[in-house]
PDB file of C-alpha atoms in Angstrom:
ATOM      1  CA  UNK A 873     138.484  14.729 124.481  1.00 52.00           C
ATOM      2  CA  UNK A 874     138.033  16.702 127.938  1.00 55.00           C
ATOM      3  CA  UNK A 875     138.769  14.635 130.710  1.00 62.00           C
ATOM      4  CA  UNK A 876     136.870  14.925 134.040  1.00 74.00           C
ATOM      5  CA  UNK A 877     139.949  14.149 135.942  1.00 90.00           C
ATOM      6  CA  UNK A 878     143.485  12.530 135.677  1.00 95.00           C
ATOM      7  CA  UNK A 879     144.218   9.019 136.652  1.00 98.00           C
ATOM      8  CA  UNK A 880     146.054   8.726 139.989  1.00 98.00           C
ATOM      9  CA  UNK A 881     147.957   6.133 141.990  1.00 98.00           C
ATOM     10  CA  UNK A 882     145.290   6.237 144.666  1.00 98.00           C
ATOM     11  CA  UNK A 883     142.860   5.238 141.936  1.00 98.00           C
ATOM     12  CA  UNK A 884     144.871   2.421 140.967  1.00 99.00           C
ATOM     13  CA  UNK A 885     145.099   1.226 144.698  1.00 99.00           C
ATOM     14  CA  UNK A 886     141.268   1.673 144.778  1.00 98.00           C
ATOM     15  CA  UNK A 887     140.876  -0.367 141.619  1.00 99.00           C
ATOM     16  CA  UNK A 888     143.129  -3.119 142.994  1.00 99.00           C
ATOM     17  CA  UNK A 889     141.040  -3.404 146.073  1.00 98.00           C
ATOM     18  CA  UNK A 890     137.896  -3.626 144.148  1.00 98.00           C
ATOM     19  CA  UNK A 891     139.269  -6.283 141.805  1.00 98.00           C
ATOM     20  CA  UNK A 892     140.809  -8.390 144.582  1.00 98.00           C
ATOM     21  CA  UNK A 893     137.269  -8.857 145.951  1.00 98.00           C
ATOM     22  CA  UNK A 894     136.067 -10.593 142.698  1.00 97.00           C
ATOM     23  CA  UNK A 895     139.079 -12.090 140.952  1.00 98.00           C
ATOM     24  CA  UNK A 896     142.158 -14.140 142.328  1.00 98.00           C
ATOM     25  CA  UNK A 897     145.573 -12.715 141.380  1.00 98.00           C
ATOM     26  CA  UNK A 898     146.984 -14.027 137.986  1.00 99.00           C
ATOM     27  CA  UNK A 899     149.874 -16.308 138.281  1.00 99.00           C
ATOM     28  CA  UNK A 900     153.544 -15.008 138.295  1.00 99.00           C
ATOM     29  CA  UNK A 901     155.990 -17.204 136.606  1.00 99.00           C
ATOM     30  CA  UNK A 902     159.884 -17.126 136.993  1.00 98.00           C
ATOM     31  CA  UNK A 903     162.293 -18.297 134.287  1.00 98.00           C
ATOM     32  CA  UNK A 904     165.765 -17.630 133.518  1.00 97.00           C
ATOM     33  CA  UNK A 905     166.777 -15.893 130.417  1.00 97.00           C
ATOM     34  CA  UNK A 906     170.566 -15.508 129.668  1.00 95.00           C
ATOM     35  CA  UNK A 907     171.301 -16.596 133.190  1.00 96.00           C
ATOM     36  CA  UNK A 908     168.804 -13.992 134.928  1.00 96.00           C
ATOM     37  CA  UNK A 909     165.620 -14.719 136.675  1.00 97.00           C
ATOM     38  CA  UNK A 910     162.864 -12.894 135.030  1.00 98.00           C
ATOM     39  CA  UNK A 911     159.158 -12.598 136.192  1.00 99.00           C
ATOM     40  CA  UNK A 912     156.337 -13.170 134.015  1.00 99.00           C
ATOM     41  CA  UNK A 913     152.794 -11.803 134.830  1.00 99.00           C
ATOM     42  CA  UNK A 914     150.245 -14.128 133.101  1.00 99.00           C
ATOM     43  CA  UNK A 915     147.249 -11.906 132.458  1.00 99.00           C
ATOM     44  CA  UNK A 916     146.346 -14.298 129.617  1.00 98.00           C
ATOM     45  CA  UNK A 917     144.779 -16.425 132.425  1.00 99.00           C
ATOM     46  CA  UNK A 918     142.110 -14.030 133.350  1.00 98.00           C
ATOM     47  CA  UNK A 919     138.438 -15.203 132.882  1.00 97.00           C
ATOM     48  CA  UNK A 920     138.300 -13.462 129.500  1.00 96.00           C
ATOM     49  CA  UNK A 921     141.861 -14.207 128.682  1.00 96.00           C
ATOM     50  CA  UNK A 922     143.239 -10.682 128.970  1.00 98.00           C
ATOM     51  CA  UNK A 923     143.916  -8.015 131.260  1.00 98.00           C
ATOM     52  CA  UNK A 924     141.198  -5.791 130.042  1.00 98.00           C
ATOM     53  CA  UNK A 925     138.733  -7.192 132.650  1.00 98.00           C
ATOM     54  CA  UNK A 926     140.481  -5.045 135.197  1.00 99.00           C
ATOM     55  CA  UNK A 927     139.729  -1.496 133.586  1.00 99.00           C
ATOM     56  CA  UNK A 928     136.294  -2.503 132.550  1.00 98.00           C
ATOM     57  CA  UNK A 929     135.354  -3.702 135.997  1.00 99.00           C
ATOM     58  CA  UNK A 930     136.817  -0.370 137.756  1.00 99.00           C
ATOM     59  CA  UNK A 931     135.073   1.771 135.180  1.00 98.00           C
ATOM     60  CA  UNK A 932     131.550   0.289 135.374  1.00 99.00           C
ATOM     61  CA  UNK A 933     131.499  -0.254 139.187  1.00 98.00           C
ATOM     62  CA  UNK A 934     132.090   3.583 139.231  1.00 98.00           C
ATOM     63  CA  UNK A 935     128.807   4.353 137.229  1.00 98.00           C
ATOM     64  CA  UNK A 936     125.754   5.480 139.446  1.00 98.00           C
ATOM     65  CA  UNK A 937     122.376   3.567 139.335  1.00 98.00           C
ATOM     66  CA  UNK A 938     120.994   5.847 136.523  1.00 98.00           C
ATOM     67  CA  UNK A 939     124.016   5.272 134.266  1.00 98.00           C
ATOM     68  CA  UNK A 940     123.774   1.731 134.755  1.00 98.00           C
ATOM     69  CA  UNK A 941     120.185   1.568 133.639  1.00 98.00           C
ATOM     70  CA  UNK A 942     121.088   3.537 130.379  1.00 98.00           C
ATOM     71  CA  UNK A 943     123.948   0.938 129.525  1.00 98.00           C
ATOM     72  CA  UNK A 944     127.279   1.137 128.131  1.00 98.00           C
ATOM     73  CA  UNK A 945     128.822   1.372 124.691  1.00 98.00           C
ATOM     74  CA  UNK A 946     132.462   0.507 123.783  1.00 97.00           C
ATOM     75  CA  UNK A 947     134.728  -0.264 120.882  1.00 93.00           C
ATOM     76  CA  UNK A 948     137.391  -3.014 120.584  1.00 89.00           C
ATOM     77  CA  UNK A 949     138.983  -5.662 118.518  1.00 80.00           C
ATOM     78  CA  UNK A 950     138.097  -8.187 121.151  1.00 85.00           C
ATOM     79  CA  UNK A 951     139.954  -8.006 124.584  1.00 93.00           C
ATOM     80  CA  UNK A 952     138.311  -4.754 125.836  1.00 95.00           C
ATOM     81  CA  UNK A 953     134.900  -5.955 124.304  1.00 94.00           C
ATOM     82  CA  UNK A 954     135.042  -9.150 126.388  1.00 95.00           C
ATOM     83  CA  UNK A 955     136.194  -7.188 129.467  1.00 97.00           C
ATOM     84  CA  UNK A 956     133.159  -4.746 129.219  1.00 98.00           C
ATOM     85  CA  UNK A 957     130.745  -7.516 128.391  1.00 97.00           C
ATOM     86  CA  UNK A 958     131.922  -9.591 131.404  1.00 98.00           C
ATOM     87  CA  UNK A 959     131.658  -6.742 133.749  1.00 98.00           C
ATOM     88  CA  UNK A 960     128.358  -5.632 132.457  1.00 98.00           C
ATOM     89  CA  UNK A 961     126.806  -9.019 132.568  1.00 98.00           C
ATOM     90  CA  UNK A 962     127.848  -9.350 136.153  1.00 98.00           C
ATOM     91  CA  UNK A 963     126.498  -5.827 137.146  1.00 98.00           C
ATOM     92  CA  UNK A 964     123.205  -6.333 135.046  1.00 98.00           C
ATOM     93  CA  UNK A 965     124.214  -3.406 132.579  1.00 98.00           C
ATOM     94  CA  UNK A 966     123.437  -3.764 128.975  1.00 98.00           C
ATOM     95  CA  UNK A 967     126.433  -3.507 126.849  1.00 98.00           C
ATOM     96  CA  UNK A 968     126.987  -2.658 123.094  1.00 97.00           C
ATOM     97  CA  UNK A 969     130.352  -3.359 121.484  1.00 97.00           C
ATOM     98  CA  UNK A 970     131.533  -1.830 118.250  1.00 96.00           C
ATOM     99  CA  UNK A 971     133.848  -4.517 116.737  1.00 93.00           C
ATOM    100  CA  UNK A 972     135.977  -4.405 113.434  1.00 90.00           C
ATOM    101  CA  UNK A 973     134.452  -6.917 110.685  1.00 92.00           C
ATOM    102  CA  UNK A 974     137.734  -8.473 110.655  1.00 88.00           C
ATOM    103  CA  UNK A 975     137.789  -9.250 114.519  1.00 86.00           C
ATOM    104  CA  UNK A 976     139.309 -12.580 115.383  1.00 84.00           C
ATOM    105  CA  UNK A 977     136.511 -15.116 115.586  1.00 88.00           C
ATOM    106  CA  UNK A 978     137.354 -16.283 118.964  1.00 85.00           C
ATOM    107  CA  UNK A 979     137.121 -12.685 120.245  1.00 87.00           C
ATOM    108  CA  UNK A 980     133.776 -12.036 118.640  1.00 91.00           C
ATOM    109  CA  UNK A 981     132.207 -15.260 119.746  1.00 92.00           C
ATOM    110  CA  UNK A 982     133.434 -14.530 123.360  1.00 91.00           C
ATOM    111  CA  UNK A 983     131.896 -11.168 123.289  1.00 94.00           C
ATOM    112  CA  UNK A 984     128.498 -12.478 122.142  1.00 96.00           C
ATOM    113  CA  UNK A 985     128.583 -15.362 124.583  1.00 96.00           C
ATOM    114  CA  UNK A 986     128.780 -13.013 127.592  1.00 96.00           C
ATOM    115  CA  UNK A 987     125.568 -11.414 126.355  1.00 96.00           C
ATOM    116  CA  UNK A 988     126.705  -8.046 124.549  1.00 96.00           C
ATOM    117  CA  UNK A 989     125.174  -6.661 121.504  1.00 96.00           C
ATOM    118  CA  UNK A 990     127.877  -6.363 118.735  1.00 96.00           C
ATOM    119  CA  UNK A 991     127.802  -3.735 116.018  1.00 96.00           C
ATOM    120  CA  UNK A 992     130.318  -4.466 113.225  1.00 95.00           C
ATOM    121  CA  UNK A 993     132.334  -1.910 111.209  1.00 95.00           C
ATOM    122  CA  UNK A 994     134.973  -1.783 108.410  1.00 91.00           C
ATOM    123  CA  UNK A 995     138.222  -0.931 109.924  1.00 83.00           C
ATOM    124  CA  UNK A 996     139.523   0.540 106.591  1.00 82.00           C
ATOM    125  CA  UNK A 997     136.729   2.885 105.837  1.00 89.00           C
ATOM    126  CA  UNK A 998     134.815   3.653 108.960  1.00 90.00           C
ATOM    127  CA  UNK A 999     135.740   5.182 112.450  1.00 90.00           C
ATOM    128  CA  UNK A1000     134.854   3.200 115.337  1.00 89.00           C
ATOM    129  CA  UNK A1001     135.018   6.122 117.544  1.00 90.00           C
ATOM    130  CA  UNK A1002     132.473   8.022 115.628  1.00 94.00           C
ATOM    131  CA  UNK A1003     130.077   5.097 115.515  1.00 96.00           C
ATOM    132  CA  UNK A1004     130.457   4.358 119.201  1.00 95.00           C
ATOM    133  CA  UNK A1005     129.890   7.956 120.107  1.00 94.00           C
ATOM    134  CA  UNK A1006     126.822   8.039 117.973  1.00 96.00           C
ATOM    135  CA  UNK A1007     125.397   4.975 119.485  1.00 96.00           C
ATOM    136  CA  UNK A1008     126.068   6.177 123.178  1.00 96.00           C
ATOM    137  CA  UNK A1009     124.529   9.642 122.372  1.00 96.00           C
ATOM    138  CA  UNK A1010     121.520   8.186 120.839  1.00 96.00           C
ATOM    139  CA  UNK A1011     120.877   5.695 123.699  1.00 94.00           C
ATOM    140  CA  UNK A1012     122.010   7.903 126.489  1.00 97.00           C
ATOM    141  CA  UNK A1013     124.698   5.283 127.189  1.00 98.00           C
ATOM    142  CA  UNK A1014     128.097   5.682 128.952  1.00 97.00           C
ATOM    143  CA  UNK A1015     130.831   5.468 126.431  1.00 97.00           C
ATOM    144  CA  UNK A1016     133.666   3.111 127.885  1.00 97.00           C
ATOM    145  CA  UNK A1017     137.004   3.671 125.790  1.00 95.00           C
ATOM    146  CA  UNK A1018     139.570   0.988 125.558  1.00 94.00           C
ATOM    147  CA  UNK A1019     142.392   3.094 127.012  1.00 96.00           C
ATOM    148  CA  UNK A1020     141.257   6.817 127.006  1.00 93.00           C
ATOM    149  CA  UNK A1021     139.763   7.158 130.321  1.00 96.00           C
ATOM    150  CA  UNK A1022     141.227   7.592 133.838  1.00 98.00           C
ATOM    151  CA  UNK A1023     139.009   4.616 135.394  1.00 98.00           C
ATOM    152  CA  UNK A1024     140.416   2.179 132.626  1.00 98.00           C
ATOM    153  CA  UNK A1025     143.969   3.345 133.183  1.00 99.00           C
ATOM    154  CA  UNK A1026     143.778   2.887 136.904  1.00 99.00           C
ATOM    155  CA  UNK A1027     142.054  -0.510 136.682  1.00 99.00           C
ATOM    156  CA  UNK A1028     144.602  -1.792 134.212  1.00 99.00           C
ATOM    157  CA  UNK A1029     147.457  -0.495 136.677  1.00 99.00           C
ATOM    158  CA  UNK A1030     146.050  -3.036 139.392  1.00 99.00           C
ATOM    159  CA  UNK A1031     148.191  -5.624 137.395  1.00 99.00           C
ATOM    160  CA  UNK A1032     151.389  -3.747 138.309  1.00 99.00           C
ATOM    161  CA  UNK A1033     150.541  -3.676 142.131  1.00 99.00           C
ATOM    162  CA  UNK A1034     149.441  -7.232 141.876  1.00 99.00           C
ATOM    163  CA  UNK A1035     152.712  -8.279 140.275  1.00 99.00           C
ATOM    164  CA  UNK A1036     154.939  -6.196 142.752  1.00 99.00           C
ATOM    165  CA  UNK A1037     153.160  -7.865 145.727  1.00 98.00           C
ATOM    166  CA  UNK A1038     153.905 -11.234 144.320  1.00 99.00           C
ATOM    167  CA  UNK A1039     157.576 -10.434 143.492  1.00 98.00           C
ATOM    168  CA  UNK A1040     158.074  -9.133 147.132  1.00 98.00           C
ATOM    169  CA  UNK A1041     156.408 -12.253 148.503  1.00 98.00           C
ATOM    170  CA  UNK A1042     159.127 -14.229 146.590  1.00 97.00           C
ATOM    171  CA  UNK A1043     161.921 -12.115 147.926  1.00 96.00           C
ATOM    172  CA  UNK A1044     162.573 -10.483 144.527  1.00 96.00           C
ATOM    173  CA  UNK A1045     162.204  -6.896 145.817  1.00 95.00           C
ATOM    174  CA  UNK A1046     160.613  -4.028 143.728  1.00 96.00           C
ATOM    175  CA  UNK A1047     160.744  -4.590 139.991  1.00 98.00           C
ATOM    176  CA  UNK A1048     163.586  -2.718 138.411  1.00 99.00           C
ATOM    177  CA  UNK A1049     161.877  -2.460 135.052  1.00 99.00           C
ATOM    178  CA  UNK A1050     158.508  -3.664 133.482  1.00 99.00           C
ATOM    179  CA  UNK A1051     158.208  -4.410 129.780  1.00 99.00           C
ATOM    180  CA  UNK A1052     154.562  -3.899 128.748  1.00 99.00           C
ATOM    181  CA  UNK A1053     152.738  -4.515 125.473  1.00 99.00           C
ATOM    182  CA  UNK A1054     151.335  -1.133 124.241  1.00 98.00           C
ATOM    183  CA  UNK A1055     148.456  -0.320 121.900  1.00 96.00           C
ATOM    184  CA  UNK A1056     146.712   2.885 123.202  1.00 95.00           C
ATOM    185  CA  UNK A1057     148.903   2.856 126.322  1.00 97.00           C
ATOM    186  CA  UNK A1058     146.136   1.951 129.082  1.00 98.00           C
ATOM    187  CA  UNK A1059     147.971  -0.897 130.717  1.00 99.00           C
ATOM    188  CA  UNK A1060     151.402   0.775 130.452  1.00 99.00           C
ATOM    189  CA  UNK A1061     150.188   3.998 131.779  1.00 99.00           C
ATOM    190  CA  UNK A1062     148.421   2.290 134.625  1.00 99.00           C
ATOM    191  CA  UNK A1063     151.358   0.323 135.506  1.00 99.00           C
ATOM    192  CA  UNK A1064     153.731   3.363 135.479  1.00 99.00           C
ATOM    193  CA  UNK A1065     151.344   4.985 138.100  1.00 99.00           C
ATOM    194  CA  UNK A1066     151.158   1.819 140.126  1.00 98.00           C
ATOM    195  CA  UNK A1067     155.153   1.226 140.092  1.00 98.00           C
ATOM    196  CA  UNK A1068     156.557   4.635 140.583  1.00 96.00           C
ATOM    197  CA  UNK A1069     160.027   3.274 141.369  1.00 97.00           C
ATOM    198  CA  UNK A1070     160.250   1.106 138.309  1.00 99.00           C
ATOM    199  CA  UNK A1071     161.283   1.870 134.804  1.00 99.00           C
ATOM    200  CA  UNK A1072     158.737   1.366 132.082  1.00 99.00           C
ATOM    201  CA  UNK A1073     159.446   0.279 128.681  1.00 99.00           C
ATOM    202  CA  UNK A1074     156.465   0.009 126.270  1.00 99.00           C
ATOM    203  CA  UNK A1075     156.676  -2.543 123.384  1.00 99.00           C
ATOM    204  CA  UNK A1076     154.777  -2.330 120.116  1.00 99.00           C
ATOM    205  CA  UNK A1077     154.769  -4.076 116.718  1.00 98.00           C
ATOM    206  CA  UNK A1078     156.943  -2.627 114.120  1.00 98.00           C
ATOM    207  CA  UNK A1079     155.063   0.048 112.048  1.00 97.00           C
ATOM    208  CA  UNK A1080     152.620   0.424 114.895  1.00 97.00           C
ATOM    209  CA  UNK A1081     155.062   1.934 117.254  1.00 97.00           C
ATOM    210  CA  UNK A1082     153.378   5.502 117.623  1.00 97.00           C
ATOM    211  CA  UNK A1083     153.871   5.359 121.508  1.00 98.00           C
ATOM    212  CA  UNK A1084     157.693   4.758 121.128  1.00 98.00           C
ATOM    213  CA  UNK A1085     158.158   7.552 118.606  1.00 97.00           C
ATOM    214  CA  UNK A1086     155.895   9.799 120.553  1.00 98.00           C
ATOM    215  CA  UNK A1087     157.887   9.379 123.799  1.00 98.00           C
ATOM    216  CA  UNK A1088     161.127  10.101 121.699  1.00 97.00           C
ATOM    217  CA  UNK A1089     159.745  13.120 120.217  1.00 96.00           C
ATOM    218  CA  UNK A1090     158.028  14.320 123.433  1.00 97.00           C
ATOM    219  CA  UNK A1091     154.932  14.809 121.168  1.00 97.00           C
ATOM    220  CA  UNK A1092     152.139  12.641 120.149  1.00 97.00           C
ATOM    221  CA  UNK A1093     153.039  11.109 116.769  1.00 95.00           C
ATOM    222  CA  UNK A1094     150.336   9.025 115.040  1.00 94.00           C
ATOM    223  CA  UNK A1095     150.873   5.769 113.096  1.00 94.00           C
ATOM    224  CA  UNK A1096     152.130   6.470 109.639  1.00 88.00           C
ATOM    225  CA  UNK A1097     150.165   6.068 106.425  1.00 88.00           C
ATOM    226  CA  UNK A1098     149.593   2.324 105.228  1.00 89.00           C
ATOM    227  CA  UNK A1099     151.128   0.707 108.174  1.00 93.00           C
ATOM    228  CA  UNK A1100     152.192  -2.872 107.670  1.00 96.00           C
ATOM    229  CA  UNK A1101     149.949  -5.966 108.409  1.00 95.00           C
ATOM    230  CA  UNK A1102     150.416  -7.296 111.933  1.00 96.00           C
ATOM    231  CA  UNK A1103     148.948 -10.318 113.775  1.00 96.00           C
ATOM    232  CA  UNK A1104     149.006  -8.066 116.902  1.00 96.00           C
ATOM    233  CA  UNK A1105     145.335  -7.085 116.351  1.00 91.00           C
ATOM    234  CA  UNK A1106     144.949  -6.027 120.011  1.00 92.00           C
ATOM    235  CA  UNK A1107     147.600  -3.466 119.379  1.00 94.00           C
ATOM    236  CA  UNK A1108     146.639  -1.625 116.218  1.00 90.00           C
ATOM    237  CA  UNK A1109     145.928   1.965 117.483  1.00 89.00           C
ATOM    238  CA  UNK A1110     146.315   4.712 115.141  1.00 88.00           C
ATOM    239  CA  UNK A1111     146.989   7.334 117.643  1.00 90.00           C
ATOM    240  CA  UNK A1112     147.643   7.326 121.439  1.00 92.00           C
ATOM    241  CA  UNK A1113     145.776   9.352 123.951  1.00 93.00           C
ATOM    242  CA  UNK A1114     146.982  12.475 125.543  1.00 96.00           C
ATOM    243  CA  UNK A1115     146.027  10.967 128.765  1.00 97.00           C
ATOM    244  CA  UNK A1116     148.320   7.727 128.463  1.00 98.00           C
ATOM    245  CA  UNK A1117     150.997   9.568 126.704  1.00 98.00           C
ATOM    246  CA  UNK A1118     151.117  12.208 129.485  1.00 98.00           C
ATOM    247  CA  UNK A1119     151.398   9.794 132.249  1.00 98.00           C
ATOM    248  CA  UNK A1120     154.180   7.698 130.364  1.00 98.00           C
ATOM    249  CA  UNK A1121     155.966  10.825 129.274  1.00 98.00           C
ATOM    250  CA  UNK A1122     156.081  12.287 132.808  1.00 98.00           C
ATOM    251  CA  UNK A1123     157.435   8.835 134.068  1.00 97.00           C
ATOM    252  CA  UNK A1124     160.344   8.838 131.432  1.00 98.00           C
ATOM    253  CA  UNK A1125     159.009   5.699 129.820  1.00 99.00           C
ATOM    254  CA  UNK A1126     160.853   4.403 126.802  1.00 98.00           C
ATOM    255  CA  UNK A1127     159.749   2.131 123.965  1.00 99.00           C
ATOM    256  CA  UNK A1128     161.099  -0.391 121.515  1.00 99.00           C
ATOM    257  CA  UNK A1129     159.304  -2.146 118.534  1.00 99.00           C
ATOM    258  CA  UNK A1130     159.369  -5.923 117.683  1.00 99.00           C
ATOM    259  CA  UNK A1131     158.963  -7.699 114.353  1.00 99.00           C
ATOM    260  CA  UNK A1132     156.226 -10.214 113.406  1.00 98.00           C
ATOM    261  CA  UNK A1133     159.001 -12.953 113.534  1.00 98.00           C
ATOM    262  CA  UNK A1134     160.106 -11.872 116.845  1.00 99.00           C
ATOM    263  CA  UNK A1135     156.713 -12.089 118.226  1.00 99.00           C
ATOM    264  CA  UNK A1136     155.922 -15.508 116.721  1.00 98.00           C
ATOM    265  CA  UNK A1137     159.187 -16.611 118.471  1.00 98.00           C
ATOM    266  CA  UNK A1138     158.009 -15.421 121.692  1.00 99.00           C
ATOM    267  CA  UNK A1139     154.751 -17.217 121.400  1.00 99.00           C
ATOM    268  CA  UNK A1140     156.645 -20.421 120.840  1.00 98.00           C
ATOM    269  CA  UNK A1141     158.938 -19.729 123.908  1.00 99.00           C
ATOM    270  CA  UNK A1142     155.897 -19.208 126.041  1.00 99.00           C
ATOM    271  CA  UNK A1143     154.272 -22.384 124.804  1.00 98.00           C
ATOM    272  CA  UNK A1144     157.545 -24.420 125.469  1.00 98.00           C
ATOM    273  CA  UNK A1145     158.864 -22.658 128.782  1.00 98.00           C
ATOM    274  CA  UNK A1146     155.670 -21.565 130.468  1.00 98.00           C
ATOM    275  CA  UNK A1147     152.982 -23.796 129.001  1.00 98.00           C
ATOM    276  CA  UNK A1148     150.983 -20.774 128.050  1.00 99.00           C
ATOM    277  CA  UNK A1149     149.024 -19.813 124.967  1.00 98.00           C
ATOM    278  CA  UNK A1150     149.810 -16.056 124.479  1.00 98.00           C
ATOM    279  CA  UNK A1151     148.271 -14.086 121.542  1.00 97.00           C
ATOM    280  CA  UNK A1152     150.626 -12.062 119.269  1.00 98.00           C
ATOM    281  CA  UNK A1153     149.828  -8.646 121.022  1.00 98.00           C
ATOM    282  CA  UNK A1154     150.212 -10.323 124.461  1.00 98.00           C
ATOM    283  CA  UNK A1155     153.595 -11.671 123.635  1.00 99.00           C
ATOM    284  CA  UNK A1156     155.520  -8.596 122.197  1.00 99.00           C
ATOM    285  CA  UNK A1157     156.938  -7.612 125.720  1.00 99.00           C
ATOM    286  CA  UNK A1158     158.462 -11.099 125.783  1.00 99.00           C
ATOM    287  CA  UNK A1159     159.606 -10.743 122.237  1.00 99.00           C
ATOM    288  CA  UNK A1160     161.596  -7.685 122.990  1.00 99.00           C
ATOM    289  CA  UNK A1161     163.407  -9.559 125.990  1.00 99.00           C
ATOM    290  CA  UNK A1162     164.188 -12.518 123.763  1.00 99.00           C
ATOM    291  CA  UNK A1163     165.422 -10.327 121.048  1.00 98.00           C
ATOM    292  CA  UNK A1164     167.718  -8.431 123.357  1.00 98.00           C
ATOM    293  CA  UNK A1165     165.746  -5.158 122.994  1.00 99.00           C
ATOM    294  CA  UNK A1166     164.982  -4.974 126.566  1.00 99.00           C
ATOM    295  CA  UNK A1167     167.900  -6.353 128.816  1.00 98.00           C
ATOM    296  CA  UNK A1168     167.145  -9.444 130.926  1.00 97.00           C
ATOM    297  CA  UNK A1169     168.271  -7.820 134.134  1.00 97.00           C
ATOM    298  CA  UNK A1170     167.618  -8.526 137.759  1.00 96.00           C
ATOM    299  CA  UNK A1171     164.065  -7.340 138.676  1.00 98.00           C
ATOM    300  CA  UNK A1172     162.645  -7.345 135.169  1.00 99.00           C
ATOM    301  CA  UNK A1173     158.896  -7.909 135.052  1.00 99.00           C
ATOM    302  CA  UNK A1174     157.173  -8.859 131.774  1.00 99.00           C
ATOM    303  CA  UNK A1175     153.539  -8.551 131.251  1.00 99.00           C
ATOM    304  CA  UNK A1176     151.950 -11.342 129.088  1.00 99.00           C
ATOM    305  CA  UNK A1177     148.688  -9.315 128.500  1.00 99.00           C
ATOM    306  CA  UNK A1178     146.463 -11.780 126.624  1.00 98.00           C
ATOM    307  CA  UNK A1179     145.951 -15.292 125.303  1.00 97.00           C
ATOM    308  CA  UNK A1180     142.880 -15.009 123.032  1.00 94.00           C
ATOM    309  CA  UNK A1181     144.244 -16.605 119.700  1.00 94.00           C
ATOM    310  CA  UNK A1182     142.824 -17.718 116.518  1.00 90.00           C
ATOM    311  CA  UNK A1183     143.812 -21.434 116.653  1.00 93.00           C
ATOM    312  CA  UNK A1184     144.867 -21.833 113.258  1.00 93.00           C
ATOM    313  CA  UNK A1185     147.074 -18.596 113.157  1.00 93.00           C
ATOM    314  CA  UNK A1186     148.517 -19.788 116.456  1.00 96.00           C
ATOM    315  CA  UNK A1187     149.390 -23.279 115.160  1.00 96.00           C
ATOM    316  CA  UNK A1188     151.264 -21.508 112.161  1.00 95.00           C
ATOM    317  CA  UNK A1189     153.104 -19.298 114.656  1.00 94.00           C
ATOM    318  CA  UNK A1190     154.346 -21.989 116.966  1.00 95.00           C
ATOM    319  CA  UNK A1191     154.804 -24.733 114.363  1.00 88.00           C
TER     320      UNK A1191
END
């Protein structure tokens, strides 16, 4: 893909200003882990239950009137779908979302409830990118990727600026490190742009840790053949983007991977200690801290990126 421009910190600030006019800040919680006070940014409490509302709003508000009339197309397992659908409905834009046949029922229902048209596909045998690109071309619509887009990255980065302002107001200073769930890397790249004096650690499920391996090898490494099943549906990205990888690599970001058991333990901890419902993909950064893979140190910021759960699977995870 050829990008019209690169994401910038100025773009993150612009996105943060736009988002602050329509959405209140999500809460920042403080809890002690191993005797150290850690900050938790609860993006699970967004109106759609995930941070994706930020990038979608920044991207769709950047469209001119003609593009808005022609509509938008996106592909997502659920959180980006709901973010685009929410922004599109608020702006009066027709939205078509390409979703896998095995998308969590709650995320599918949420997307439909927001008025989007949903096109289903088989994750194992079909390419969502190809389907979405063909739909966009046929309809003259704008394709809105979930992470591979400068506006999307900038919008997601607003979570970092918001959290830093909240930490400063509490006398905690600048975050020393931020642990961020990572699928395609839009959220982590945006936060890396936003918090230029903060170390960045991306966290992925084991077997889906292509960003971690890419950062270690200084070259994009796709997910291997036959990756293991994971409850982290929102982080199942086969290959990261040169755009997100470039930002994170330039910032010297590092990565770690967590197991399914560690993720479930983090969901339980969030329920018990924060009274928050966090989906598996949204809990991986917390999982890394609880497992000791990211040190609980002064100034640590942990992003809880989403809370859209399948209730039965969630009950099993925390039971």
